[in-house]
């Protein structure tokens, strides 16, 4: 379970950014998480309440955008989605090793007051 | 009670504070990634191949290194091994004639780049410099999920799947296999005994790691170890 240490990183980055902005509260935190990042959004939510307690981000809403893994098929010259990370192109049955998206672990924005 | 005049009216709701958006777009692992990039530079400058060895607990990471110790010049090989607790693995590797340092992670279910830096420090104290090594192996904490997210500056990421785990594991743990440069099907000596379906395993690996090389190995019989040594020598 590394979601706890990931949320600690979110907390540290968020608090530093909020401080630099002179904000008094963080009311929402937005993340982008790839479906192939090896992270469980539910575990992030659980860790969120734990690690934000006692900070200006306590009670902040956690918004998670899940980025579905997307591969590019060379034969079809088209992308295809694959939430589970299966690289088999459903159109032509060939394997793709070109991942276009799906490994994101990103703090996208904060909502401050 | 109203705070302003003690009139007995309920206190008014505080006015909602205006909020503003602050776009950031930063990587959650930026600190790890930056340190890993620094390590990669050091490794490249020293001309050492660095392998990040990943698998679920007990897939045979340490046994594989013990077997390699018999076949490689042990002076050119060092191991940084991570475990939640105990220095058992480092001691096993040392008994096999290798230079090995143990990192115990306590709570963390994976190694992070700063822990590898600490491992290098420990090696340095044992008089081992990167320059004298051909191969540095980082045996990660046994875990098929979390270690995959952490770059350690390695040049080669090797993921093990043992025959006793079942051939469908790559499909269940796609993220870690997706990052593999090389996949080893270990304990191949046990394949028949456990009814391991090789074709199904290779098919499952191809679906989640089509770019990876795949080798079958056994630390027990020595099968596939020469091919592995060639793959590590690039
Ligand atoms: N038959 C057979 N047994 C093996 C082989 N490789 C490892 N084993 C056995 O599998 C067990 C686990 O091996 P380890 O090398 O400790 O596995 P590990 O991946 O290092 O385990 P952790 O570091 O705890 O995650 C031991 O009892 C080994 O003897 C193999 O190739 N064949
Ligand atoms: Mg081990
Ligand atoms: Zn296709």
mmCIF file of C-alpha atoms and ligand atoms in Angstrom:
data_model
loop_
_atom_site.group_PDB
_atom_site.id
_atom_site.type_symbol
_atom_site.label_atom_id
_atom_site.label_comp_id
_atom_site.label_asym_id
_atom_site.label_seq_id
_atom_site.Cartn_x
_atom_site.Cartn_y
_atom_site.Cartn_z
ATOM 1 C CA UNK A 1 0.000 0.000 0.000
ATOM 2 C CA UNK A 2 1.882 3.076 -1.188
ATOM 3 C CA UNK A 3 -1.177 5.305 -1.448
ATOM 4 C CA UNK A 4 -0.404 6.743 1.973
ATOM 5 C CA UNK A 5 3.053 7.936 0.959
ATOM 6 C CA UNK A 6 1.636 9.271 -2.313
ATOM 7 C CA UNK A 7 -0.949 11.303 -0.418
ATOM 8 C CA UNK A 8 1.783 12.591 1.880
ATOM 9 C CA UNK A 9 3.529 13.856 -1.237
ATOM 10 C CA UNK A 10 0.267 15.466 -2.360
ATOM 11 C CA UNK A 11 -0.098 17.103 1.047
ATOM 12 C CA UNK A 12 3.447 18.463 1.077
ATOM 13 C CA UNK A 13 3.163 19.857 -2.456
ATOM 14 C CA UNK A 14 -0.302 21.278 -1.812
ATOM 15 C CA UNK A 15 0.634 22.953 1.473
ATOM 16 C CA UNK A 16 3.771 24.467 -0.024
ATOM 17 C CA UNK A 17 1.842 25.824 -3.000
ATOM 18 C CA UNK A 18 -0.945 27.185 -0.786
ATOM 19 C CA UNK A 19 1.573 28.863 1.499
ATOM 20 C CA UNK A 20 3.301 30.482 -1.454
ATOM 21 C CA UNK A 21 -0.093 31.848 -2.525
ATOM 22 C CA UNK A 22 -0.907 33.123 0.937
ATOM 23 C CA UNK A 23 -4.071 31.019 1.052
ATOM 24 C CA UNK A 24 -5.819 30.337 4.340
ATOM 25 C CA UNK A 25 -7.545 27.105 3.272
ATOM 26 C CA UNK A 26 -7.348 24.411 0.631
ATOM 27 C CA UNK A 27 -10.930 23.526 -0.236
ATOM 28 C CA UNK A 28 -10.325 21.032 -3.058
ATOM 29 C CA UNK A 29 -7.448 19.000 -4.470
ATOM 30 C CA UNK A 30 -7.540 17.605 -8.008
ATOM 31 C CA UNK A 31 -5.478 14.626 -9.122
ATOM 32 C CA UNK A 32 -5.052 12.804 -12.432
ATOM 33 C CA UNK A 33 -4.418 9.098 -11.926
ATOM 34 C CA UNK A 34 -3.703 6.714 -14.797
ATOM 35 C CA UNK A 35 -5.395 3.341 -14.795
ATOM 36 C CA UNK A 36 -1.931 1.787 -15.243
ATOM 37 C CA UNK A 37 -0.310 3.772 -12.437
ATOM 38 C CA UNK A 38 -0.802 0.935 -9.973
ATOM 39 C CA UNK A 39 -2.819 3.079 -7.597
ATOM 40 C CA UNK A 40 -6.243 2.433 -6.117
ATOM 41 C CA UNK A 41 -8.395 5.624 -6.068
ATOM 42 C CA UNK A 42 -10.363 4.346 -3.068
ATOM 43 C CA UNK A 43 -7.162 3.859 -1.096
ATOM 44 C CA UNK A 44 -6.114 7.400 -2.055
ATOM 45 C CA UNK A 45 -9.407 8.728 -0.670
ATOM 46 C CA UNK A 46 -8.888 6.882 2.561
ATOM 47 C CA UNK A 47 -5.302 8.136 2.858
ATOM 48 C CA UNK A 48 -6.471 11.657 1.993
ATOM 49 C CA UNK A 49 -8.600 12.045 5.126
ATOM 50 C CA UNK A 50 -5.797 10.652 7.257
ATOM 51 C CA UNK A 51 -2.920 12.774 5.984
ATOM 52 C CA UNK A 52 -4.778 16.089 5.601
ATOM 53 C CA UNK A 53 -6.132 16.059 9.171
ATOM 54 C CA UNK A 54 -4.882 18.995 11.208
ATOM 55 C CA UNK A 55 -3.712 20.989 8.176
ATOM 56 C CA UNK A 56 -5.348 23.788 6.199
ATOM 57 C CA UNK A 57 -6.350 21.054 3.743
ATOM 58 C CA UNK A 58 -8.444 19.188 6.315
ATOM 59 C CA UNK A 59 -11.881 18.538 4.852
ATOM 60 C CA UNK A 60 -10.755 19.464 1.346
ATOM 61 C CA UNK A 61 -12.651 17.715 -1.403
ATOM 62 C CA UNK A 62 -10.526 15.200 -3.292
ATOM 63 C CA UNK A 63 -11.288 15.139 -7.013
ATOM 64 C CA UNK A 64 -9.747 12.235 -8.881
ATOM 65 C CA UNK A 65 -9.783 12.078 -12.654
ATOM 66 C CA UNK A 66 -8.955 8.543 -13.767
ATOM 67 C CA UNK A 67 -7.063 8.488 -17.064
ATOM 68 C CA UNK A 68 -7.904 5.274 -18.916
ATOM 69 C CA UNK A 69 -4.833 3.655 -20.462
ATOM 70 C CA UNK A 70 -4.689 4.277 -24.202
ATOM 71 C CA UNK A 71 -2.413 2.544 -26.682
ATOM 72 C CA UNK A 72 -1.566 3.371 -30.280
ATOM 73 C CA UNK A 73 -1.870 0.528 -32.771
ATOM 74 C CA UNK A 74 0.743 0.826 -35.540
ATOM 75 C CA UNK A 75 -1.193 -1.447 -37.923
ATOM 76 C CA UNK A 76 -4.488 0.395 -37.566
ATOM 77 C CA UNK A 77 -2.824 3.799 -37.113
ATOM 78 C CA UNK A 78 -5.389 4.446 -34.370
ATOM 79 C CA UNK A 79 -5.540 4.510 -30.620
ATOM 80 C CA UNK A 80 -7.516 2.142 -28.440
ATOM 81 C CA UNK A 81 -8.528 2.282 -24.796
ATOM 82 C CA UNK A 82 -7.652 -0.483 -22.394
ATOM 83 C CA UNK A 83 -8.457 0.152 -18.770
ATOM 84 C CA UNK A 84 -6.784 -3.050 -17.564
ATOM 85 C CA UNK A 85 -3.598 -2.508 -19.569
ATOM 86 C CA UNK A 86 -4.159 -5.235 -22.121
ATOM 87 C CA UNK A 87 -2.087 -4.175 -25.154
ATOM 88 C CA UNK A 88 -4.018 -6.303 -27.633
ATOM 89 C CA UNK A 89 -5.698 -4.127 -30.272
ATOM 90 C CA UNK A 90 -9.366 -5.097 -30.384
ATOM 91 C CA UNK A 91 -9.571 -4.151 -34.069
ATOM 92 C CA UNK A 92 -6.749 -6.160 -35.573
ATOM 93 C CA UNK A 93 -5.465 -8.370 -32.751
ATOM 94 C CA UNK A 94 -1.877 -7.110 -32.840
ATOM 95 C CA UNK A 95 0.058 -6.003 -29.782
ATOM 96 C CA UNK A 96 0.903 -2.390 -29.171
ATOM 97 C CA UNK A 97 3.760 -1.289 -26.964
ATOM 98 C CA UNK A 98 3.087 2.396 -27.526
ATOM 99 C CA UNK A 99 1.294 3.702 -24.476
ATOM 100 C CA UNK A 100 -0.215 7.132 -25.115
ATOM 101 C CA UNK A 101 -1.572 7.692 -21.602
ATOM 102 C CA UNK A 102 -2.398 5.806 -18.446
ATOM 103 C CA UNK A 103 0.567 6.081 -16.069
ATOM 104 C CA UNK A 104 -0.220 9.593 -14.790
ATOM 105 C CA UNK A 105 0.249 10.429 -11.121
ATOM 106 C CA UNK A 106 -0.315 14.155 -11.173
ATOM 107 C CA UNK A 107 -1.452 16.920 -8.872
ATOM 108 C CA UNK A 108 -3.403 19.035 -11.353
ATOM 109 C CA UNK A 109 -4.825 21.873 -9.292
ATOM 110 C CA UNK A 110 -5.914 23.237 -5.959
ATOM 111 C CA UNK A 111 -8.917 25.248 -4.942
ATOM 112 C CA UNK A 112 -7.884 27.854 -2.403
ATOM 113 C CA UNK A 113 -9.627 30.351 -0.203
ATOM 114 C CA UNK B 1 -25.757 33.362 19.952
ATOM 115 C CA UNK B 2 -25.136 36.363 17.750
ATOM 116 C CA UNK B 3 -21.672 37.577 18.564
ATOM 117 C CA UNK B 4 -22.189 41.231 17.748
ATOM 118 C CA UNK B 5 -24.867 42.354 20.171
ATOM 119 C CA UNK B 6 -25.958 39.393 22.344
ATOM 120 C CA UNK B 7 -29.460 39.802 20.924
ATOM 121 C CA UNK B 8 -30.203 36.135 21.246
ATOM 122 C CA UNK B 9 -30.546 35.573 17.500
ATOM 123 C CA UNK B 10 -28.683 32.579 16.106
ATOM 124 C CA UNK B 11 -25.263 33.486 14.771
ATOM 125 C CA UNK B 12 -25.368 34.189 11.028
ATOM 126 C CA UNK B 13 -23.743 31.599 8.739
ATOM 127 C CA UNK B 14 -20.260 32.789 7.885
ATOM 128 C CA UNK B 15 -20.197 34.145 4.353
ATOM 129 C CA UNK B 16 -18.724 31.584 1.955
ATOM 130 C CA UNK B 17 -15.168 32.581 1.214
ATOM 131 C CA UNK B 18 -14.513 33.181 -2.459
ATOM 132 C CA UNK B 19 -12.369 30.364 -3.809
ATOM 133 C CA UNK B 20 -9.839 30.437 -6.596
ATOM 134 C CA UNK B 21 -8.219 27.762 -8.694
ATOM 135 C CA UNK B 22 -4.480 27.227 -8.660
ATOM 136 C CA UNK B 23 -3.307 25.042 -11.557
ATOM 137 C CA UNK B 24 -0.182 23.024 -10.726
ATOM 138 C CA UNK B 25 0.316 19.988 -12.984
ATOM 139 C CA UNK B 26 3.135 18.530 -10.944
ATOM 140 C CA UNK B 27 4.128 14.868 -10.758
ATOM 141 C CA UNK B 28 3.334 13.340 -7.381
ATOM 142 C CA UNK B 29 6.633 11.522 -7.512
ATOM 143 C CA UNK B 30 8.669 14.519 -8.635
ATOM 144 C CA UNK B 31 11.071 14.227 -5.712
ATOM 145 C CA UNK B 32 11.691 10.554 -6.339
ATOM 146 C CA UNK B 33 11.945 11.105 -10.091
ATOM 147 C CA UNK B 34 14.483 13.897 -9.676
ATOM 148 C CA UNK B 35 16.633 11.780 -7.379
ATOM 149 C CA UNK B 36 16.336 8.813 -9.737
ATOM 150 C CA UNK B 37 17.498 10.990 -12.622
ATOM 151 C CA UNK B 38 20.534 11.965 -10.548
ATOM 152 C CA UNK B 39 21.276 8.312 -9.789
ATOM 153 C CA UNK B 40 20.925 7.380 -13.462
ATOM 154 C CA UNK B 41 23.548 9.995 -14.343
ATOM 155 C CA UNK B 42 25.912 8.602 -11.733
ATOM 156 C CA UNK B 43 25.370 5.057 -12.987
ATOM 157 C CA UNK B 44 25.941 6.053 -16.593
ATOM 158 C CA UNK B 45 29.058 8.018 -15.727
ATOM 159 C CA UNK B 46 30.425 4.974 -13.887
ATOM 160 C CA UNK B 47 29.498 2.647 -16.748
ATOM 161 C CA UNK B 48 27.598 0.247 -14.518
ATOM 162 C CA UNK B 49 24.485 -1.659 -15.562
ATOM 163 C CA UNK B 50 21.819 -1.306 -12.884
ATOM 164 C CA UNK B 51 18.979 -3.785 -12.615
ATOM 165 C CA UNK B 52 15.776 -3.210 -10.643
ATOM 166 C CA UNK B 53 14.503 -6.668 -9.710
ATOM 167 C CA UNK B 54 10.774 -6.807 -8.977
ATOM 168 C CA UNK B 55 8.394 -9.586 -8.025
ATOM 169 C CA UNK B 56 5.881 -10.742 -5.457
ATOM 170 C CA UNK B 57 7.348 -12.118 -2.211
ATOM 171 C CA UNK B 58 9.134 -15.399 -2.656
ATOM 172 C CA UNK B 59 9.288 -15.519 -6.459
ATOM 173 C CA UNK B 60 12.983 -16.267 -6.263
ATOM 174 C CA UNK B 61 14.809 -12.946 -6.531
ATOM 175 C CA UNK B 62 17.446 -13.747 -3.942
ATOM 176 C CA UNK B 63 17.807 -17.357 -5.105
ATOM 177 C CA UNK B 64 18.437 -16.112 -8.636
ATOM 178 C CA UNK B 65 21.210 -13.802 -7.428
ATOM 179 C CA UNK B 66 22.730 -16.608 -5.374
ATOM 180 C CA UNK B 67 22.792 -18.711 -8.533
ATOM 181 C CA UNK B 68 24.323 -15.866 -10.570
ATOM 182 C CA UNK B 69 27.050 -15.519 -7.952
ATOM 183 C CA UNK B 70 28.280 -18.961 -9.007
ATOM 184 C CA UNK B 71 28.551 -17.924 -12.634
ATOM 185 C CA UNK B 72 29.751 -14.317 -12.556
ATOM 186 C CA UNK B 73 32.888 -12.648 -11.268
ATOM 187 C CA UNK B 74 31.632 -11.646 -7.805
ATOM 188 C CA UNK B 75 33.990 -8.658 -7.642
ATOM 189 C CA UNK B 76 32.068 -6.934 -10.436
ATOM 190 C CA UNK B 77 28.664 -7.487 -8.881
ATOM 191 C CA UNK B 78 26.999 -5.855 -5.894
ATOM 192 C CA UNK B 79 23.458 -6.021 -4.571
ATOM 193 C CA UNK B 80 21.291 -3.532 -2.703
ATOM 194 C CA UNK B 81 18.420 -5.518 -1.255
ATOM 195 C CA UNK B 82 15.236 -4.058 0.183
ATOM 196 C CA UNK B 83 12.923 -5.794 2.633
ATOM 197 C CA UNK B 84 10.337 -4.626 5.125
ATOM 198 C CA UNK B 85 12.356 -6.249 7.902
ATOM 199 C CA UNK B 86 15.398 -8.475 8.592
ATOM 200 C CA UNK B 87 18.769 -8.598 6.887
ATOM 201 C CA UNK B 88 18.275 -12.242 5.912
ATOM 202 C CA UNK B 89 18.602 -11.630 2.206
ATOM 203 C CA UNK B 90 21.814 -9.601 2.458
ATOM 204 C CA UNK B 91 23.283 -12.343 4.611
ATOM 205 C CA UNK B 92 22.272 -15.018 2.116
ATOM 206 C CA UNK B 93 23.885 -13.044 -0.683
ATOM 207 C CA UNK B 94 27.044 -12.434 1.318
ATOM 208 C CA UNK B 95 27.232 -16.148 2.075
ATOM 209 C CA UNK B 96 27.058 -16.700 -1.688
ATOM 210 C CA UNK B 97 30.171 -14.510 -2.036
ATOM 211 C CA UNK B 98 28.528 -11.289 -3.139
ATOM 212 C CA UNK B 99 28.841 -7.779 -1.806
ATOM 213 C CA UNK B 100 25.384 -7.007 -0.517
ATOM 214 C CA UNK B 101 23.840 -4.282 1.632
ATOM 215 C CA UNK B 102 20.427 -4.453 3.205
ATOM 216 C CA UNK B 103 17.901 -1.625 3.276
ATOM 217 C CA UNK B 104 15.040 -2.241 5.679
ATOM 218 C CA UNK B 105 12.091 -0.094 4.741
ATOM 219 C CA UNK B 106 9.940 -0.590 7.843
ATOM 220 C CA UNK B 107 6.546 0.650 6.636
ATOM 221 C CA UNK B 108 7.322 1.233 2.991
ATOM 222 C CA UNK B 109 6.340 -1.600 0.672
ATOM 223 C CA UNK B 110 8.803 -0.530 -2.022
ATOM 224 C CA UNK B 111 12.219 1.057 -2.485
ATOM 225 C CA UNK B 112 12.510 4.736 -3.346
ATOM 226 C CA UNK B 113 15.431 6.503 -4.994
ATOM 227 C CA UNK B 114 16.796 8.001 -1.728
ATOM 228 C CA UNK B 115 17.030 4.491 -0.276
ATOM 229 C CA UNK B 116 19.171 3.432 -3.228
ATOM 230 C CA UNK B 117 21.386 6.445 -2.575
ATOM 231 C CA UNK B 118 21.673 5.227 1.012
ATOM 232 C CA UNK B 119 22.577 1.762 -0.295
ATOM 233 C CA UNK B 120 25.349 3.277 -2.417
ATOM 234 C CA UNK B 121 26.594 5.031 0.671
ATOM 235 C CA UNK B 122 26.709 1.725 2.555
ATOM 236 C CA UNK B 123 28.572 0.121 -0.342
ATOM 237 C CA UNK B 124 31.040 2.988 -0.318
ATOM 238 C CA UNK B 125 31.701 2.281 3.369
ATOM 239 C CA UNK B 126 32.525 -1.285 2.415
ATOM 240 C CA UNK B 127 35.090 0.090 -0.023
ATOM 241 C CA UNK B 128 32.965 -0.548 -3.123
ATOM 242 C CA UNK B 129 32.738 2.214 -5.694
ATOM 243 C CA UNK B 130 30.392 2.223 -8.666
ATOM 244 C CA UNK B 131 33.341 2.485 -11.039
ATOM 245 C CA UNK B 132 34.655 -0.954 -10.145
ATOM 246 C CA UNK B 133 31.288 -2.646 -10.723
ATOM 247 C CA UNK B 134 29.924 -4.141 -13.908
ATOM 248 C CA UNK B 135 26.511 -4.884 -12.505
ATOM 249 C CA UNK B 136 24.547 -3.456 -9.602
ATOM 250 C CA UNK B 137 21.347 -5.290 -8.773
ATOM 251 C CA UNK B 138 18.637 -3.671 -6.675
ATOM 252 C CA UNK B 139 16.425 -6.404 -5.249
ATOM 253 C CA UNK B 140 13.193 -4.582 -4.515
ATOM 254 C CA UNK B 141 10.792 -5.352 -1.688
ATOM 255 C CA UNK B 142 8.657 -8.359 -2.607
ATOM 256 C CA UNK B 143 5.440 -6.747 -3.876
ATOM 257 C CA UNK B 144 3.834 -6.858 -7.310
ATOM 258 C CA UNK B 145 2.098 -3.475 -7.098
ATOM 259 C CA UNK B 146 3.803 -0.605 -5.328
ATOM 260 C CA UNK B 147 7.463 -0.809 -6.452
ATOM 261 C CA UNK B 148 6.399 -0.353 -10.056
ATOM 262 C CA UNK B 149 5.721 3.355 -9.629
ATOM 263 C CA UNK B 150 9.176 4.239 -8.335
ATOM 264 C CA UNK B 151 12.040 4.907 -10.704
ATOM 265 C CA UNK B 152 15.343 3.977 -9.058
ATOM 266 C CA UNK B 153 17.585 5.171 -11.855
ATOM 267 C CA UNK B 154 17.972 1.628 -13.189
ATOM 268 C CA UNK B 155 18.965 0.806 -16.744
ATOM 269 C CA UNK B 156 16.974 -2.416 -16.800
ATOM 270 C CA UNK B 157 13.751 -3.331 -15.074
ATOM 271 C CA UNK B 158 13.334 -7.064 -14.572
ATOM 272 C CA UNK B 159 10.048 -8.546 -13.343
ATOM 273 C CA UNK B 160 9.853 -12.138 -12.100
ATOM 274 C CA UNK B 161 6.884 -14.444 -12.363
ATOM 275 C CA UNK B 162 7.385 -17.813 -10.688
ATOM 276 C CA UNK B 163 5.685 -20.936 -11.939
ATOM 277 C CA UNK B 164 4.065 -21.440 -8.527
ATOM 278 C CA UNK B 165 2.179 -18.130 -8.743
ATOM 279 C CA UNK B 166 0.038 -19.085 -11.705
ATOM 280 C CA UNK B 167 0.172 -17.964 -15.312
ATOM 281 C CA UNK B 168 -2.540 -15.293 -15.085
ATOM 282 C CA UNK B 169 -0.601 -12.951 -12.759
ATOM 283 C CA UNK B 170 0.599 -10.638 -15.571
ATOM 284 C CA UNK B 171 -3.016 -9.859 -16.448
ATOM 285 C CA UNK B 172 -3.908 -9.221 -12.803
ATOM 286 C CA UNK B 173 -0.868 -7.043 -12.154
ATOM 287 C CA UNK B 174 -0.549 -5.356 -15.526
ATOM 288 C CA UNK B 175 1.033 -2.066 -14.366
ATOM 289 C CA UNK B 176 4.222 -3.626 -13.053
ATOM 290 C CA UNK B 177 4.619 -5.929 -16.054
ATOM 291 C CA UNK B 178 4.007 -3.037 -18.371
ATOM 292 C CA UNK B 179 7.134 -1.343 -17.077
ATOM 293 C CA UNK B 180 9.343 -4.426 -17.546
ATOM 294 C CA UNK B 181 12.236 -4.604 -19.999
ATOM 295 C CA UNK B 182 12.758 -8.255 -19.207
ATOM 296 C CA UNK B 183 10.361 -10.801 -17.690
ATOM 297 C CA UNK B 184 11.722 -13.965 -16.084
ATOM 298 C CA UNK B 185 9.538 -17.013 -15.581
ATOM 299 C CA UNK B 186 11.357 -18.405 -12.547
ATOM 300 C CA UNK B 187 11.341 -21.813 -10.825
ATOM 301 C CA UNK B 188 10.838 -23.382 -14.238
ATOM 302 C CA UNK B 189 12.093 -26.652 -12.723
ATOM 303 C CA UNK B 190 8.738 -26.789 -10.892
ATOM 304 C CA UNK B 191 6.621 -26.163 -14.004
ATOM 305 C CA UNK B 192 5.466 -29.718 -14.447
ATOM 306 C CA UNK B 193 4.915 -30.429 -10.772
ATOM 307 C CA UNK B 194 2.558 -27.453 -10.406
ATOM 308 C CA UNK B 195 0.869 -27.906 -13.783
ATOM 309 C CA UNK B 196 2.194 -24.583 -15.071
ATOM 310 C CA UNK B 197 0.796 -23.729 -18.511
ATOM 311 C CA UNK B 198 3.797 -22.182 -20.283
ATOM 312 C CA UNK B 199 1.904 -21.138 -23.413
ATOM 313 C CA UNK B 200 -0.733 -19.377 -21.320
ATOM 314 C CA UNK B 201 1.974 -17.597 -19.329
ATOM 315 C CA UNK B 202 3.798 -16.380 -22.436
ATOM 316 C CA UNK B 203 0.483 -15.235 -23.934
ATOM 317 C CA UNK B 204 -0.414 -13.350 -20.752
ATOM 318 C CA UNK B 205 2.988 -11.627 -20.665
ATOM 319 C CA UNK B 206 2.693 -10.681 -24.343
ATOM 320 C CA UNK B 207 -0.620 -8.968 -23.648
ATOM 321 C CA UNK B 208 0.722 -6.646 -20.954
ATOM 322 C CA UNK B 209 4.426 -6.422 -21.800
ATOM 323 C CA UNK B 210 4.757 -6.941 -25.569
ATOM 324 C CA UNK B 211 8.009 -4.977 -25.620
ATOM 325 C CA UNK B 212 9.710 -7.133 -22.963
ATOM 326 C CA UNK B 213 12.109 -10.002 -23.539
ATOM 327 C CA UNK B 214 10.997 -13.177 -21.784
ATOM 328 C CA UNK B 215 13.285 -15.876 -20.386
ATOM 329 C CA UNK B 216 12.573 -19.037 -18.415
ATOM 330 C CA UNK B 217 14.993 -19.606 -15.555
ATOM 331 C CA UNK B 218 15.652 -21.873 -12.617
ATOM 332 C CA UNK B 219 17.941 -21.051 -9.751
ATOM 333 C CA UNK B 220 17.770 -24.735 -8.830
ATOM 334 C CA UNK B 221 18.736 -26.378 -12.129
ATOM 335 C CA UNK B 222 20.571 -23.412 -13.658
ATOM 336 C CA UNK B 223 18.291 -23.407 -16.694
ATOM 337 C CA UNK B 224 18.257 -20.110 -18.563
ATOM 338 C CA UNK B 225 20.955 -18.469 -16.456
ATOM 339 C CA UNK B 226 23.449 -18.121 -19.297
ATOM 340 C CA UNK B 227 20.776 -16.468 -21.412
ATOM 341 C CA UNK B 228 20.023 -14.177 -18.480
ATOM 342 C CA UNK B 229 23.679 -13.230 -18.097
ATOM 343 C CA UNK B 230 23.800 -12.386 -21.810
ATOM 344 C CA UNK B 231 20.675 -10.268 -21.485
ATOM 345 C CA UNK B 232 22.168 -8.381 -18.539
ATOM 346 C CA UNK B 233 25.386 -7.772 -20.439
ATOM 347 C CA UNK B 234 23.224 -6.167 -23.192
HETATM 348 N N1 LIG C 1 12.485 -25.267 -6.970
HETATM 349 C C1 LIG C 1 12.907 -24.009 -6.957
HETATM 350 N N2 LIG C 1 12.765 -23.255 -5.845
HETATM 351 C C2 LIG C 1 13.189 -21.984 -5.873
HETATM 352 C C3 LIG C 1 13.784 -21.408 -7.031
HETATM 353 N N3 LIG C 1 14.095 -20.129 -6.759
HETATM 354 C C4 LIG C 1 13.721 -19.905 -5.482
HETATM 355 N N4 LIG C 1 13.181 -21.016 -4.943
HETATM 356 C C5 LIG C 1 12.661 -21.153 -3.574
HETATM 357 O O1 LIG C 1 11.620 -20.210 -3.366
HETATM 358 C C6 LIG C 1 11.679 -19.673 -2.053
HETATM 359 C C7 LIG C 1 11.746 -18.166 -2.100
HETATM 360 O O2 LIG C 1 12.926 -17.773 -2.761
HETATM 361 P P1 LIG C 1 13.640 -16.369 -2.486
HETATM 362 O O3 LIG C 1 14.848 -16.332 -3.345
HETATM 363 O O4 LIG C 1 13.819 -16.153 -1.049
HETATM 364 O O5 LIG C 1 12.529 -15.379 -3.031
HETATM 365 P P2 LIG C 1 12.564 -13.768 -3.017
HETATM 366 O O6 LIG C 1 11.830 -13.318 -4.245
HETATM 367 O O7 LIG C 1 13.931 -13.277 -2.842
HETATM 368 O O8 LIG C 1 11.680 -13.466 -1.718
HETATM 369 P P3 LIG C 1 11.514 -12.035 -0.952
HETATM 370 O O9 LIG C 1 12.815 -11.333 -0.990
HETATM 371 O O10 LIG C 1 11.083 -12.401 0.405
HETATM 372 O O11 LIG C 1 10.432 -11.310 -1.722
HETATM 373 C C8 LIG C 1 12.898 -20.296 -1.407
HETATM 374 O O12 LIG C 1 12.467 -21.360 -0.604
HETATM 375 C C9 LIG C 1 13.723 -20.789 -2.569
HETATM 376 O O13 LIG C 1 14.511 -21.909 -2.268
HETATM 377 C C10 LIG C 1 13.915 -22.226 -8.186
HETATM 378 O O14 LIG C 1 14.398 -21.824 -9.243
HETATM 379 N N5 LIG C 1 13.455 -23.521 -8.107
HETATM 380 MG MG1 LIG C 2 14.671 -11.905 -1.438
HETATM 381 ZN ZN1 LIG C 3 -4.905 -2.602 -34.571
#
